Tab-separated table of C-alpha atoms in Angstrom:
chain	number	residue	atom	x	y	z
A	17	MET	CA	-57.082	-69.869	23.634
A	18	LEU	CA	-55.193	-72.891	22.341
A	19	VAL	CA	-58.429	-74.506	21.156
A	20	ASP	CA	-59.680	-71.279	19.601
A	21	GLY	CA	-56.275	-70.741	18.042
A	22	GLY	CA	-56.551	-74.111	16.316
A	23	LEU	CA	-59.987	-73.163	15.018
A	24	ALA	CA	-58.616	-69.836	13.734
A	25	ALA	CA	-55.746	-71.657	12.009
A	26	VAL	CA	-58.204	-73.942	10.189
A	27	LEU	CA	-60.273	-70.957	9.029
A	28	ALA	CA	-57.173	-69.104	7.865
A	29	PHE	CA	-55.916	-72.161	5.977
A	30	LEU	CA	-59.249	-72.596	4.185
A	31	GLY	CA	-59.366	-68.887	3.271
A	32	ILE	CA	-55.766	-68.799	1.996
A	33	ALA	CA	-56.289	-71.989	0.000
A	34	SER	CA	-59.463	-70.559	-1.580
A	35	SER	CA	-57.723	-67.278	-2.432
A	36	ALA	CA	-54.757	-69.098	-3.954
A	37	ALA	CA	-57.037	-71.334	-6.033
A	38	THR	CA	-58.884	-68.328	-7.496
A	39	GLY	CA	-55.733	-66.223	-7.932
A	40	ARG	CA	-56.870	-63.506	-5.488
A	41	LEU	CA	-53.837	-63.399	-3.190
A	42	ILE	CA	-54.664	-59.781	-2.365
A	43	ALA	CA	-57.429	-61.126	-0.102
A	44	VAL	CA	-54.925	-63.000	2.135
A	45	PRO	CA	-54.519	-60.076	4.605
A	46	LEU	CA	-58.302	-59.906	4.981
A	47	VAL	CA	-58.389	-63.657	5.583
A	48	ILE	CA	-55.798	-63.384	8.365
A	49	ALA	CA	-57.547	-60.334	9.841
A	50	LEU	CA	-60.815	-62.291	10.006
A	51	ALA	CA	-59.209	-65.370	11.583
A	52	VAL	CA	-57.212	-63.644	14.330
A	53	PRO	CA	-60.234	-62.405	16.384
A	54	VAL	CA	-61.385	-66.030	16.741
A	55	VAL	CA	-58.406	-66.653	19.027
A	56	PHE	CA	-59.756	-64.084	21.538
A	57	ARG	CA	-63.467	-64.844	21.132
A	58	ARG	CA	-63.976	-66.091	24.720
A	59	ALA	CA	-61.658	-63.637	26.458
A	60	CYS	CA	-63.028	-60.546	24.654
A	61	PRO	CA	-66.224	-61.533	22.794
A	62	VAL	CA	-67.418	-57.974	22.086
A	63	ALA	CA	-64.033	-56.701	20.885
A	64	ALA	CA	-63.423	-59.794	18.758
A	65	PHE	CA	-66.852	-59.490	17.127
A	66	ALA	CA	-66.358	-55.759	16.462
A	67	ALA	CA	-62.966	-56.393	14.833
A	68	ALA	CA	-64.397	-59.119	12.601
A	69	ILE	CA	-67.336	-56.886	11.588
A	70	ALA	CA	-64.905	-54.093	10.667
A	71	VAL	CA	-62.883	-56.472	8.493
A	72	GLY	CA	-66.093	-57.831	6.930
A	73	ALA	CA	-67.280	-54.304	6.117
A	74	LEU	CA	-63.919	-53.581	4.487
A	75	GLN	CA	-64.250	-56.785	2.480
A	76	VAL	CA	-67.668	-55.686	1.203
A	77	LEU	CA	-66.428	-52.149	0.376
A	78	ILE	CA	-63.509	-53.300	-1.766
A	79	ASN	CA	-65.791	-55.809	-3.505
A	80	SER	CA	-63.690	-58.787	-2.410
A	81	LYS	CA	-65.472	-62.057	-3.021
A	82	PRO	CA	-66.614	-64.201	-0.054
A	83	ASN	CA	-64.331	-66.991	1.168
A	84	PRO	CA	-64.544	-69.754	3.808
A	85	THR	CA	-62.949	-67.522	6.442
A	86	ASP	CA	-66.183	-65.518	6.553
A	87	LEU	CA	-67.476	-68.291	8.849
A	88	ALA	CA	-65.465	-66.511	11.569
A	89	ILE	CA	-68.228	-63.881	11.773
A	90	VAL	CA	-70.830	-66.595	12.374
A	91	ILE	CA	-68.641	-68.186	15.065
A	92	LEU	CA	-68.084	-64.829	16.748
A	93	LEU	CA	-71.836	-64.090	16.671
A	94	TYR	CA	-72.450	-67.427	18.431
A	95	THR	CA	-69.844	-66.483	21.043
A	96	LEU	CA	-71.439	-63.063	21.501
A	97	ALA	CA	-74.833	-64.682	22.140
A	98	ALA	CA	-73.381	-67.307	24.479
A	99	TYR	CA	-71.191	-65.075	26.687
A	100	THR	CA	-72.816	-61.623	26.739
A	101	PRO	CA	-76.235	-60.258	27.778
A	102	ARG	CA	-79.040	-60.615	25.286
A	103	ARG	CA	-79.266	-56.887	24.506
A	104	ILE	CA	-75.669	-56.968	23.229
A	105	SER	CA	-76.126	-60.168	21.218
A	106	ILE	CA	-79.320	-58.870	19.578
A	107	THR	CA	-77.386	-55.792	18.438
A	108	GLY	CA	-74.755	-58.075	16.955
A	109	LEU	CA	-77.438	-60.113	15.179
A	110	ALA	CA	-78.928	-56.951	13.675
A	111	ILE	CA	-75.484	-55.890	12.437
A	112	CYS	CA	-74.946	-59.291	10.824
A	113	LEU	CA	-78.358	-59.191	9.093
A	114	ALA	CA	-77.678	-55.687	7.790
A	115	GLY	CA	-74.247	-56.774	6.610
A	116	SER	CA	-75.772	-59.778	4.857
A	117	ALA	CA	-78.152	-57.527	2.917
A	118	ALA	CA	-75.281	-55.179	1.995
A	119	ALA	CA	-73.133	-58.115	0.842
A	120	VAL	CA	-75.907	-59.461	-1.412
A	121	LEU	CA	-76.459	-56.036	-2.989
A	122	ARG	CA	-72.723	-55.455	-3.400
A	123	TRP	CA	-71.639	-58.822	-4.751
A	124	MET	CA	-74.640	-59.655	-6.948
A	125	PRO	CA	-75.958	-56.367	-8.344
A	126	GLY	CA	-78.443	-56.823	-11.197
A	127	ARG	CA	-77.782	-60.533	-11.550
A	128	LEU	CA	-80.835	-61.704	-9.642
A	129	SER	CA	-84.344	-60.441	-9.121
A	130	MET	CA	-85.332	-58.952	-5.767
A	131	TRP	CA	-86.949	-62.162	-4.545
A	132	ASP	CA	-84.016	-64.239	-5.714
A	133	SER	CA	-81.654	-61.847	-3.932
A	134	LEU	CA	-83.646	-62.174	-0.729
A	135	LEU	CA	-83.622	-65.972	-1.016
A	136	VAL	CA	-79.893	-66.141	-1.700
A	137	GLY	CA	-79.141	-63.681	1.095
A	138	SER	CA	-81.282	-65.630	3.560
A	139	ILE	CA	-79.675	-68.946	2.700
A	140	MET	CA	-76.040	-67.836	2.422
A	141	PHE	CA	-75.810	-65.057	5.020
A	142	ALA	CA	-78.867	-64.339	7.176
A	143	GLY	CA	-79.764	-67.999	7.821
A	144	PRO	CA	-76.399	-69.014	9.345
A	145	SER	CA	-76.394	-65.825	11.436
A	146	LEU	CA	-79.849	-66.561	12.878
A	147	ILE	CA	-78.951	-70.188	13.585
A	148	ALA	CA	-75.689	-69.178	15.294
A	149	TRP	CA	-77.478	-66.593	17.450
A	150	VAL	CA	-80.209	-69.071	18.491
A	151	PHE	CA	-77.652	-71.729	19.484
A	152	GLY	CA	-75.518	-69.190	21.361
A	153	ASP	CA	-78.493	-67.727	23.231
A	154	SER	CA	-79.658	-71.223	24.181
A	155	MET	CA	-76.176	-72.048	25.461
A	156	ARG	CA	-76.126	-68.858	27.549
A	157	TYR	CA	-79.514	-69.737	29.046
A	158	ARG	CA	-78.444	-73.289	29.920
A	159	ARG	CA	-75.182	-72.068	31.418
A	160	ALA	CA	-77.049	-69.559	33.585
A	161	TYR	CA	-79.525	-72.277	34.621
A	162	TYR	CA	-76.780	-74.702	35.640
A	163	THR	CA	-74.927	-71.937	37.474
A	164	ASN	CA	-78.098	-71.134	39.390
A	165	LEU	CA	-78.511	-74.808	40.308
A	166	GLU	CA	-74.915	-74.999	41.526
A	167	ASP	CA	-75.344	-71.845	43.598
A	168	ARG	CA	-78.539	-73.202	45.101
A	169	ALA	CA	-76.867	-76.516	45.942
A	170	ALA	CA	-73.944	-74.665	47.529
A	171	ARG	CA	-76.324	-72.527	49.599
A	172	LEU	CA	-78.301	-75.581	50.721
A	173	GLU	CA	-75.095	-77.375	51.686
A	174	ALA	CA	-73.874	-74.349	53.623
A	175	GLU	CA	-77.259	-74.076	55.342
A	176	ARG	CA	-77.206	-77.770	56.243
A	177	ASP	CA	-73.694	-77.437	57.684
A	178	ALA	CA	-74.772	-74.364	59.630
A	179	GLN	CA	-77.779	-76.222	61.047
A	180	ALA	CA	-75.543	-79.137	62.039
A	181	GLN	CA	-73.139	-76.757	63.767
A	182	ILE	CA	-76.030	-75.035	65.544
A	183	ALA	CA	-77.379	-78.409	66.692
A	184	ALA	CA	-73.944	-79.462	67.943
A	185	ALA	CA	-73.475	-76.149	69.764
A	186	ALA	CA	-76.923	-76.460	71.338
A	187	GLU	CA	-76.162	-80.015	72.469
A	188	ARG	CA	-72.828	-78.969	73.965
A	189	ALA	CA	-74.494	-76.020	75.707
A	190	ARG	CA	-77.196	-78.299	77.110
A	191	ILE	CA	-74.647	-80.784	78.442
A	192	ALA	CA	-72.553	-77.958	79.890
A	193	ARG	CA	-75.575	-76.484	81.664
A	194	GLU	CA	-76.533	-79.864	83.104
A	195	LEU	CA	-73.010	-80.566	84.347
A	196	HIS	CA	-72.618	-77.094	85.821
A	197	ASP	CA	-76.046	-76.719	87.418
A	198	VAL	CA	-76.446	-80.235	88.802
A	199	VAL	CA	-72.959	-81.629	89.331
A	200	ALA	CA	-70.187	-79.047	89.234
A	201	HIS	CA	-71.290	-76.860	92.125
A	202	ASN	CA	-71.999	-79.701	94.548
A	203	VAL	CA	-68.870	-81.633	93.595
A	204	SER	CA	-66.676	-78.558	94.066
A	205	VAL	CA	-68.174	-78.052	97.551
A	206	MET	CA	-67.520	-81.699	98.377
A	207	VAL	CA	-63.898	-81.426	97.219
A	208	VAL	CA	-63.269	-78.371	99.365
A	209	GLN	CA	-64.916	-79.996	102.397
A	210	ALA	CA	-62.885	-83.174	101.889
A	211	ASP	CA	-59.631	-81.208	101.700
A	212	GLY	CA	-60.558	-79.310	104.865
A	213	ALA	CA	-61.470	-82.532	106.655
A	214	SER	CA	-58.161	-84.136	105.714
A	215	TYR	CA	-56.199	-81.220	107.187
A	216	ALA	CA	-58.359	-81.003	110.335
A	217	LEU	CA	-58.505	-84.749	110.971
A	218	GLY	CA	-55.534	-84.833	113.359
A	219	SER	CA	-55.823	-81.455	115.035
A	220	ASP	CA	-59.593	-80.887	115.268
A	221	PRO	CA	-61.714	-84.087	115.031
A	222	ASP	CA	-64.977	-82.202	115.628
A	223	ARG	CA	-64.322	-79.944	112.659
A	224	ALA	CA	-63.432	-82.992	110.570
A	225	ARG	CA	-66.735	-84.675	111.511
A	226	GLN	CA	-68.612	-81.519	110.566
A	227	ALA	CA	-66.859	-81.478	107.188
A	228	LEU	CA	-67.720	-85.134	106.575
A	229	ALA	CA	-71.360	-84.454	107.480
A	230	ALA	CA	-71.381	-81.551	105.022
A	231	ILE	CA	-69.941	-83.835	102.332
A	232	SER	CA	-72.674	-86.393	102.991
A	233	ALA	CA	-75.437	-83.767	102.879
A	234	THR	CA	-74.042	-82.197	99.712
A	235	GLY	CA	-73.791	-85.590	98.020
A	236	ARG	CA	-77.422	-86.409	98.885
A	237	GLN	CA	-78.477	-83.022	97.574
A	238	ALA	CA	-76.577	-83.636	94.322
A	239	LEU	CA	-78.230	-87.040	93.909
A	240	ALA	CA	-81.668	-85.550	94.530
A	241	GLU	CA	-81.075	-82.827	91.964
A	242	MET	CA	-79.778	-85.390	89.470
A	243	ARG	CA	-82.910	-87.509	89.945
A	244	ARG	CA	-85.107	-84.472	89.364
A	245	MET	CA	-83.186	-83.566	86.237
A	246	LEU	CA	-83.409	-87.107	84.864
A	247	GLY	CA	-87.109	-87.124	85.646
A	248	VAL	CA	-87.544	-84.018	83.511
A	249	LEU	CA	-85.454	-85.449	80.683
A	250	ARG	CA	-87.312	-88.780	80.772
A	251	ARG	CA	-90.773	-87.217	80.926
A	252	ASP	CA	-93.128	-88.481	78.223
A	253	GLU	CA	-94.555	-86.212	75.526
A	254	ASP	CA	-97.932	-86.094	77.267
A	255	GLY	CA	-96.316	-84.760	80.466
A	256	THR	CA	-96.532	-87.975	82.530
A	257	GLU	CA	-93.427	-89.273	84.199
A	258	PRO	CA	-92.554	-92.970	83.885
A	259	GLY	CA	-91.597	-95.162	86.788
A	260	ARG	CA	-88.267	-94.752	88.486
A	261	ALA	CA	-86.553	-97.476	86.474
A	262	PRO	CA	-82.725	-97.425	86.363
A	263	LEU	CA	-81.053	-95.855	83.370
A	264	PRO	CA	-80.673	-98.407	80.559
A	265	GLY	CA	-77.337	-99.908	79.643
A	266	ILE	CA	-75.814	-102.945	77.982
A	267	GLY	CA	-77.926	-105.269	80.118
A	268	GLN	CA	-81.137	-103.790	78.730
A	269	LEU	CA	-80.225	-104.315	75.063
A	270	GLY	CA	-82.129	-107.614	75.053
A	271	GLU	CA	-85.363	-105.843	75.983
A	272	LEU	CA	-84.693	-103.187	73.342
A	273	LEU	CA	-84.176	-105.815	70.651
A	274	GLU	CA	-87.365	-107.633	71.664
A	275	GLN	CA	-89.325	-104.391	71.427
A	276	THR	CA	-87.803	-103.750	67.996
A	277	ARG	CA	-88.661	-107.252	66.769
A	278	ALA	CA	-92.208	-106.757	67.986
A	279	THR	CA	-92.555	-103.856	65.509
A	280	GLY	CA	-91.740	-106.197	62.594
A	281	LEU	CA	-88.011	-105.456	62.146
A	282	ALA	CA	-85.869	-108.601	62.153
A	283	VAL	CA	-82.745	-107.985	64.257
A	284	SER	CA	-79.830	-110.315	64.962
A	285	PHE	CA	-77.527	-109.789	67.944
A	286	THR	CA	-73.892	-110.898	68.238
A	287	VAL	CA	-71.387	-110.487	71.071
A	288	GLU	CA	-67.676	-110.992	70.316
A	289	GLY	CA	-64.846	-111.078	72.828
A	290	VAL	CA	-64.969	-111.248	76.606
A	291	PRO	CA	-67.678	-108.965	78.064
A	292	GLN	CA	-66.313	-106.327	80.416
A	293	PRO	CA	-68.107	-103.742	82.567
A	294	LEU	CA	-68.528	-100.233	81.223
A	295	PRO	CA	-68.937	-97.016	83.169
A	296	ASP	CA	-72.601	-96.179	83.647
A	297	GLY	CA	-72.444	-93.177	81.320
A	298	ALA	CA	-70.688	-95.132	78.574
A	299	ALA	CA	-73.184	-98.004	78.912
A	300	LEU	CA	-76.032	-95.508	78.553
A	301	ALA	CA	-74.341	-94.024	75.465
A	302	ALA	CA	-73.996	-97.509	73.927
A	303	TYR	CA	-77.672	-98.223	74.575
A	304	ARG	CA	-78.748	-94.906	73.019
A	305	ILE	CA	-76.581	-95.483	69.927
A	306	VAL	CA	-78.159	-98.888	69.302
A	307	GLN	CA	-81.618	-97.454	69.993
A	308	GLU	CA	-81.171	-94.507	67.609
A	309	SER	CA	-79.709	-96.715	64.863
A	310	LEU	CA	-82.579	-99.200	65.038
A	311	THR	CA	-85.061	-96.317	65.069
A	312	ASN	CA	-83.516	-94.930	61.878
A	313	THR	CA	-83.669	-98.380	60.278
A	314	ARG	CA	-87.299	-98.737	61.226
A	315	LYS	CA	-88.118	-95.260	59.898
A	316	HIS	CA	-86.064	-95.215	56.693
A	317	GLY	CA	-85.014	-98.772	55.862
A	318	GLY	CA	-88.271	-99.921	54.297
A	319	PRO	CA	-90.739	-102.709	55.108
A	320	ARG	CA	-88.341	-105.583	54.285
A	321	ALA	CA	-85.233	-104.287	55.996
A	322	THR	CA	-83.274	-106.400	58.465
A	323	ALA	CA	-80.672	-105.236	60.977
A	324	GLU	CA	-77.652	-106.703	62.717
A	325	VAL	CA	-76.199	-105.500	66.025
A	326	THR	CA	-72.662	-106.517	66.961
A	327	LEU	CA	-70.824	-105.796	70.213
A	328	ARG	CA	-67.088	-106.474	70.025
A	329	TYR	CA	-65.177	-106.208	73.282
A	330	LEU	CA	-61.600	-105.164	72.628
A	331	GLU	CA	-58.814	-104.975	75.165
A	332	ASP	CA	-59.673	-101.459	76.335
A	333	ALA	CA	-62.773	-100.456	74.387
A	334	LEU	CA	-66.168	-101.587	73.163
A	335	LEU	CA	-66.854	-101.468	69.427
A	336	LEU	CA	-70.503	-101.273	68.374
A	337	ARG	CA	-71.611	-101.909	64.809
A	338	ILE	CA	-75.215	-101.644	63.628
A	339	THR	CA	-75.918	-102.445	59.971
A	340	ASP	CA	-79.045	-102.916	57.897
A	341	ASP	CA	-79.908	-103.801	54.298
A	342	GLY	CA	-82.608	-101.178	53.777
A	343	ARG	CA	-82.620	-97.938	51.845
A	344	GLY	CA	-79.405	-96.702	53.388
A	345	ALA	CA	-79.099	-93.417	51.475
A	346	ALA	CA	-82.297	-92.141	53.086
A	347	ALA	CA	-81.271	-93.079	56.620
A	348	VAL	CA	-78.430	-90.670	57.142
A	349	SER	CA	-80.171	-89.229	60.169
A	350	ASP	CA	-83.500	-88.098	61.361
A	351	GLY	CA	-85.253	-85.076	59.926
A	352	ALA	CA	-82.909	-82.364	61.159
A	353	GLY	CA	-79.772	-84.490	61.541
A	354	HIS	CA	-79.850	-84.303	65.376
A	355	GLY	CA	-79.757	-88.089	65.891
A	356	LEU	CA	-76.231	-88.519	64.584
A	357	THR	CA	-75.175	-85.294	66.262
A	358	GLY	CA	-76.466	-86.611	69.587
A	359	MET	CA	-74.547	-89.870	69.120
A	360	ARG	CA	-71.306	-88.009	68.490
A	361	GLU	CA	-71.840	-85.720	71.451
A	362	ARG	CA	-72.512	-88.639	73.790
A	363	VAL	CA	-69.470	-90.610	72.637
A	364	ALA	CA	-67.158	-87.589	72.605
A	365	VAL	CA	-67.742	-87.144	76.344
A	366	TYR	CA	-66.005	-90.498	76.929
A	367	GLY	CA	-63.218	-90.048	74.360
A	368	GLY	CA	-64.754	-92.276	71.652
A	369	TRP	CA	-65.882	-91.745	68.068
A	370	VAL	CA	-68.840	-92.500	65.783
A	371	GLN	CA	-68.850	-93.221	62.048
A	372	ALA	CA	-72.005	-93.569	59.957
A	373	GLY	CA	-72.863	-93.782	56.279
A	374	PRO	CA	-74.322	-95.897	53.466
A	375	CYS	CA	-72.816	-99.343	52.861
A	376	PRO	CA	-71.220	-99.997	49.431
A	377	SER	CA	-73.529	-102.980	48.877
A	378	GLY	CA	-76.647	-101.141	50.056
A	379	GLY	CA	-78.092	-100.376	53.435
A	380	TYR	CA	-76.617	-98.267	56.202
A	381	HIS	CA	-74.092	-98.761	58.982
A	382	VAL	CA	-73.207	-97.093	62.262
A	383	ALA	CA	-69.952	-97.858	64.081
A	384	ALA	CA	-68.964	-96.463	67.488
A	385	LEU	CA	-65.996	-96.974	69.801
A	386	LEU	CA	-66.404	-96.499	73.567
A	387	PRO	CA	-63.434	-96.779	75.954
A	388	LEU	CA	-63.979	-99.179	78.840
A	389	VAL	CA	-62.319	-96.791	81.306
A	390	GLU	CA	-63.557	-93.278	81.938
A	391	PRO	CA	-61.042	-90.512	81.144
A	392	ALA	CA	-59.303	-89.457	84.323
A	393	ALA	CA	-59.763	-85.883	85.510
A	394	PRO	CA	-56.594	-83.955	86.416
A	395	PRO	CA	-55.991	-84.019	90.215
A	396	VAL	CA	-56.406	-80.841	92.266
A	397	ALA	CA	-53.088	-80.062	93.942
A	398	TYR	CA	-52.567	-77.406	96.610
A	399	PRO	CA	-49.044	-76.077	97.119
A	400	ASP	CA	-49.444	-75.722	100.879
A	401	ALA	CA	-51.931	-76.157	103.712
A	402	SER	CA	-52.565	-72.425	104.133
A	403	ARG	CA	-53.864	-72.098	100.576
A	404	ALA	CA	-56.084	-75.167	101.055
A	405	GLY	CA	-57.540	-73.649	104.219
A	406	ALA	CA	-58.157	-70.348	102.436
A	407	ALA	CA	-59.917	-72.196	99.664
């Protein structure tokens, strides 16, 4: 309203100056009445246009001569076309054209021929009204088009976030099922048997031996189930199962890099700090992060991309950094975004983090931190021996 108020002040000043120069100060109230609706043209476009039309009709009826403030009607017609539906703006255009014809007949009666009157009316009144309506309608169309694009982008972003959340939930559910079905049950049985054996060790050695035998059998059963589960997870796409090779870790990164170089991707490898052993799960997570990052580089980086893998051993953690100089903006993740989600899920299990994104100078980078010590589980404490036996 401040901007429109300045525009209204300019129109009022021009109208008052024109009326003072021609000695028609009686037209000053009409000038002010035409300028005021401009202040409210965006807040109330229909009401402002109706008020200006009423003042313009009064100006024609009392035979007051036109003045520069009459441009307010053209401005308000533009606003009507830009901010209201087309059926309303077309009605306003028709009113302006009818008012233009009435103004020509009222202000120039008998002075010009019919054709001259039509020409003058078209140039002075109807022409500016048509131009204002066309520009306003075009602005309304562009605004609606841009609003539609913004809504579509917002919906796509919300859908992408929802898909990422669904993928993360599915990954967490999968990990939870694996831990519960394969590990949790057998480990809980082993814990109970171990507690019972510890209490029966002094008083009943036979019962203690039976408990230790049950622990051994349960552990073997858990290992067998884990092998079967890993065999299913490592099964090839054609249904064949590879050889029983150990799960990869840091020691197998050399073979991974050689396989990557054999595909045509130049990869450099750097180790900083003093190498320290990682838990088996964390070593597997590190291997998978490097593997997924190099796969993304090979898929999205382009034919001339090069990559660099750096392992930095800190005091209590391992920092991995994989960078490339390819088309980094296209390598955010694989098709559905599950690659980066899988990295984060793997690292979160061991209390680490993953960061990924385009490099400022081009290319793409992935950084991950893995603690060198597995997070300790809270100990199971029994308040007394009777509760342990009941358990």
